[in-house]
JSON list of C-alpha atoms in Angstrom, two decimals:
[
{"chain": "A", "resi": 840, "resn": "MET", "atom": "CA", "xyz": [15.03, 6.16, 1.10]},
{"chain": "A", "resi": 841, "resn": "HIS", "atom": "CA", "xyz": [14.37, 6.09, -2.63]},
{"chain": "A", "resi": 842, "resn": "ALA", "atom": "CA", "xyz": [16.07, 4.09, -5.33]},
{"chain": "A", "resi": 843, "resn": "ARG", "atom": "CA", "xyz": [15.53, 3.36, -8.99]},
{"chain": "A", "resi": 844, "resn": "PHE", "atom": "CA", "xyz": [15.38, -0.40, -9.47]},
{"chain": "A", "resi": 845, "resn": "HIS", "atom": "CA", "xyz": [15.90, -2.41, -12.61]},
{"chain": "A", "resi": 846, "resn": "GLY", "atom": "CA", "xyz": [14.55, -5.93, -12.53]},
{"chain": "A", "resi": 847, "resn": "VAL", "atom": "CA", "xyz": [13.93, -9.23, -14.20]},
{"chain": "A", "resi": 848, "resn": "ARG", "atom": "CA", "xyz": [10.66, -11.05, -13.62]},
{"chain": "A", "resi": 849, "resn": "ARG", "atom": "CA", "xyz": [10.12, -14.64, -14.68]},
{"chain": "A", "resi": 850, "resn": "PRO", "atom": "CA", "xyz": [7.51, -17.19, -13.65]},
{"chain": "A", "resi": 851, "resn": "GLY", "atom": "CA", "xyz": [8.26, -18.00, -10.02]},
{"chain": "A", "resi": 852, "resn": "TRP", "atom": "CA", "xyz": [11.03, -15.48, -9.36]},
{"chain": "A", "resi": 853, "resn": "LEU", "atom": "CA", "xyz": [12.00, -11.82, -9.35]},
{"chain": "A", "resi": 854, "resn": "TRP", "atom": "CA", "xyz": [15.41, -10.11, -9.27]},
{"chain": "A", "resi": 855, "resn": "LEU", "atom": "CA", "xyz": [15.72, -6.37, -8.54]},
{"chain": "A", "resi": 856, "resn": "GLN", "atom": "CA", "xyz": [18.80, -4.23, -8.30]},
{"chain": "A", "resi": 857, "resn": "SER", "atom": "CA", "xyz": [19.60, -0.60, -7.82]},
{"chain": "A", "resi": 858, "resn": "ARG", "atom": "CA", "xyz": [22.96, 1.08, -7.56]},
{"chain": "A", "resi": 859, "resn": "PHE", "atom": "CA", "xyz": [23.36, -0.05, -3.94]},
{"chain": "A", "resi": 860, "resn": "VAL", "atom": "CA", "xyz": [20.72, -2.74, -3.24]},
{"chain": "A", "resi": 861, "resn": "LEU", "atom": "CA", "xyz": [19.97, -6.23, -4.59]},
{"chain": "A", "resi": 862, "resn": "ILE", "atom": "CA", "xyz": [16.76, -8.14, -3.89]},
{"chain": "A", "resi": 863, "resn": "GLY", "atom": "CA", "xyz": [15.79, -11.64, -4.99]},
{"chain": "A", "resi": 864, "resn": "LEU", "atom": "CA", "xyz": [12.44, -13.35, -4.42]},
{"chain": "A", "resi": 865, "resn": "ALA", "atom": "CA", "xyz": [11.10, -16.74, -5.48]},
{"chain": "A", "resi": 866, "resn": "ALA", "atom": "CA", "xyz": [7.85, -18.63, -4.85]},
{"chain": "A", "resi": 867, "resn": "ALA", "atom": "CA", "xyz": [6.75, -22.15, -5.76]},
{"chain": "A", "resi": 868, "resn": "PRO", "atom": "CA", "xyz": [3.99, -24.55, -4.75]},
{"chain": "A", "resi": 869, "resn": "SER", "atom": "CA", "xyz": [4.95, -26.94, -1.99]},
{"chain": "A", "resi": 870, "resn": "LEU", "atom": "CA", "xyz": [5.93, -30.44, -3.10]},
{"chain": "A", "resi": 871, "resn": "THR", "atom": "CA", "xyz": [3.48, -31.86, -0.58]},
{"chain": "A", "resi": 872, "resn": "THR", "atom": "CA", "xyz": [-0.30, -31.81, -0.92]},
{"chain": "A", "resi": 873, "resn": "ASP", "atom": "CA", "xyz": [-0.82, -29.32, 1.94]},
{"chain": "A", "resi": 874, "resn": "GLY", "atom": "CA", "xyz": [-1.60, -26.44, -0.46]},
{"chain": "A", "resi": 875, "resn": "HIS", "atom": "CA", "xyz": [1.15, -24.20, 0.91]},
{"chain": "A", "resi": 876, "resn": "THR", "atom": "CA", "xyz": [3.54, -22.07, -1.12]},
{"chain": "A", "resi": 877, "resn": "ARG", "atom": "CA", "xyz": [7.28, -21.97, -0.48]},
{"chain": "A", "resi": 878, "resn": "VAL", "atom": "CA", "xyz": [8.76, -18.47, -0.46]},
{"chain": "A", "resi": 879, "resn": "ALA", "atom": "CA", "xyz": [12.45, -17.58, -0.47]},
{"chain": "A", "resi": 880, "resn": "PHE", "atom": "CA", "xyz": [14.18, -14.23, -0.64]},
{"chain": "A", "resi": 881, "resn": "THR", "atom": "CA", "xyz": [17.56, -12.64, -0.23]},
{"chain": "A", "resi": 882, "resn": "GLY", "atom": "CA", "xyz": [19.07, -9.24, -0.52]},
{"chain": "A", "resi": 883, "resn": "GLY", "atom": "CA", "xyz": [21.93, -7.09, 0.48]},
{"chain": "A", "resi": 884, "resn": "VAL", "atom": "CA", "xyz": [23.90, -3.94, -0.04]},
{"chain": "A", "resi": 885, "resn": "ARG", "atom": "CA", "xyz": [26.29, -3.49, -2.95]},
{"chain": "A", "resi": 886, "resn": "LEU", "atom": "CA", "xyz": [29.49, -1.68, -2.12]},
{"chain": "A", "resi": 887, "resn": "PRO", "atom": "CA", "xyz": [30.85, 0.48, -4.98]},
{"chain": "A", "resi": 888, "resn": "GLY", "atom": "CA", "xyz": [34.22, -0.72, -6.19]},
{"chain": "A", "resi": 889, "resn": "ARG", "atom": "CA", "xyz": [33.95, -4.10, -4.46]},
{"chain": "A", "resi": 890, "resn": "ALA", "atom": "CA", "xyz": [32.78, -7.44, -5.75]},
{"chain": "A", "resi": 891, "resn": "ALA", "atom": "CA", "xyz": [30.87, -8.15, -2.56]},
{"chain": "A", "resi": 892, "resn": "LEU", "atom": "CA", "xyz": [27.27, -8.32, -1.44]},
{"chain": "A", "resi": 893, "resn": "VAL", "atom": "CA", "xyz": [26.90, -7.44, 2.22]},
{"chain": "A", "resi": 894, "resn": "PRO", "atom": "CA", "xyz": [23.71, -8.89, 3.79]},
{"chain": "A", "resi": 895, "resn": "ILE", "atom": "CA", "xyz": [23.14, -5.95, 6.15]},
{"chain": "A", "resi": 896, "resn": "GLY", "atom": "CA", "xyz": [19.78, -6.23, 7.90]},
{"chain": "A", "resi": 897, "resn": "VAL", "atom": "CA", "xyz": [18.56, -9.13, 5.74]},
{"chain": "A", "resi": 898, "resn": "SER", "atom": "CA", "xyz": [17.72, -11.43, 8.64]},
{"chain": "A", "resi": 899, "resn": "ARG", "atom": "CA", "xyz": [15.74, -8.83, 10.62]},
{"chain": "A", "resi": 900, "resn": "ALA", "atom": "CA", "xyz": [13.98, -7.47, 7.54]},
{"chain": "A", "resi": 901, "resn": "GLY", "atom": "CA", "xyz": [13.23, -11.01, 6.39]},
{"chain": "A", "resi": 902, "resn": "ARG", "atom": "CA", "xyz": [11.50, -11.88, 9.65]},
{"chain": "A", "resi": 903, "resn": "ARG", "atom": "CA", "xyz": [9.31, -8.76, 9.36]},
{"chain": "A", "resi": 904, "resn": "VAL", "atom": "CA", "xyz": [8.38, -9.54, 5.76]},
{"chain": "A", "resi": 905, "resn": "LEU", "atom": "CA", "xyz": [7.50, -13.15, 6.56]},
{"chain": "A", "resi": 906, "resn": "ASP", "atom": "CA", "xyz": [5.44, -12.06, 9.58]},
{"chain": "A", "resi": 907, "resn": "ARG", "atom": "CA", "xyz": [3.46, -9.59, 7.43]},
{"chain": "A", "resi": 908, "resn": "LEU", "atom": "CA", "xyz": [2.98, -12.23, 4.73]},
{"chain": "A", "resi": 909, "resn": "ALA", "atom": "CA", "xyz": [1.68, -14.75, 7.27]},
{"chain": "A", "resi": 910, "resn": "VAL", "atom": "CA", "xyz": [-0.87, -12.21, 8.54]},
{"chain": "A", "resi": 911, "resn": "ARG", "atom": "CA", "xyz": [-2.09, -11.51, 5.01]},
{"chain": "A", "resi": 912, "resn": "VAL", "atom": "CA", "xyz": [-2.58, -15.17, 4.18]},
{"chain": "A", "resi": 913, "resn": "GLY", "atom": "CA", "xyz": [-4.24, -15.87, 7.53]},
{"chain": "A", "resi": 914, "resn": "GLU", "atom": "CA", "xyz": [-1.65, -18.16, 9.11]}
]
Protein backbone atom coordinates (compact mmCIF):
# COMPACT_ATOMS: atom_id res chain seq x y z
CA MET A 1 0.00 0.00 0.00
CA HIS A 2 1.18 3.52 -0.75
CA ALA A 3 0.12 6.78 0.82
CA ARG A 4 1.25 10.38 0.74
CA PHE A 5 1.92 11.51 4.30
CA HIS A 6 2.09 15.01 5.68
CA GLY A 7 3.82 15.38 9.00
CA VAL A 8 5.07 17.50 11.83
CA ARG A 9 8.42 16.75 13.43
CA ARG A 10 9.54 18.36 16.66
CA PRO A 11 12.27 17.41 19.12
CA GLY A 12 11.13 14.16 20.71
CA TRP A 13 8.01 13.50 18.63
CA LEU A 14 6.61 12.97 15.16
CA TRP A 15 3.03 13.12 13.82
CA LEU A 16 2.18 11.77 10.35
CA GLN A 17 -1.14 11.64 8.58
CA SER A 18 -2.43 10.63 5.21
CA ARG A 19 -5.97 10.60 3.94
CA PHE A 20 -6.73 7.37 5.81
CA VAL A 21 -3.91 6.76 8.32
CA LEU A 22 -2.57 8.59 11.40
CA ILE A 23 0.73 7.75 13.10
CA GLY A 24 2.25 9.32 16.21
CA LEU A 25 5.67 8.54 17.68
CA ALA A 26 7.55 9.98 20.65
CA ALA A 27 10.88 9.21 22.32
CA ALA A 28 12.52 10.55 25.47
CA PRO A 29 15.38 9.58 27.76
CA SER A 30 14.34 7.49 30.73
CA LEU A 31 13.96 9.38 34.01
CA THR A 32 16.19 6.80 35.68
CA THR A 33 19.95 6.52 35.22
CA ASP A 34 19.76 3.21 33.32
CA GLY A 35 20.51 4.87 29.95
CA HIS A 36 17.35 3.57 28.29
CA THR A 37 15.02 5.53 26.03
CA ARG A 38 11.25 5.49 26.41
CA VAL A 39 9.36 5.06 23.13
CA ALA A 40 5.63 5.50 22.60
CA PHE A 41 3.55 5.31 19.46
CA THR A 42 -0.02 5.16 18.30
CA GLY A 43 -1.88 5.06 15.06
CA GLY A 44 -5.09 4.15 13.43
CA VAL A 45 -7.33 4.39 10.43
CA ARG A 46 -9.34 7.50 9.63
CA LEU A 47 -12.81 6.88 8.32
CA PRO A 48 -14.01 9.47 5.77
CA GLY A 49 -17.02 11.40 7.00
CA ARG A 50 -16.58 10.31 10.62
CA ALA A 51 -14.85 11.99 13.51
CA ALA A 52 -13.33 8.72 14.67
CA LEU A 53 -9.93 7.09 14.73
CA VAL A 54 -10.17 3.32 14.57
CA PRO A 55 -7.08 1.56 16.01
CA ILE A 56 -7.21 -1.37 13.56
CA GLY A 57 -4.11 -3.55 13.88
CA VAL A 58 -2.26 -1.12 16.16
CA SER A 59 -1.56 -3.64 18.92
CA ARG A 60 -0.20 -6.35 16.59
CA ALA A 61 1.79 -3.89 14.48
CA GLY A 62 3.11 -2.25 17.64
CA ARG A 63 4.47 -5.52 18.98
CA ARG A 64 6.28 -6.17 15.68
CA VAL A 65 7.79 -2.68 15.63
CA LEU A 66 8.98 -2.93 19.23
CA ASP A 67 10.46 -6.39 18.59
CA ARG A 68 12.40 -5.08 15.57
CA LEU A 69 13.57 -2.05 17.55
CA ALA A 70 14.80 -4.26 20.40
CA VAL A 71 16.82 -6.36 17.95
CA ARG A 72 18.43 -3.26 16.44
CA VAL A 73 19.47 -1.86 19.81
CA GLY A 74 20.72 -5.25 21.01
CA GLU A 75 18.23 -5.94 23.80
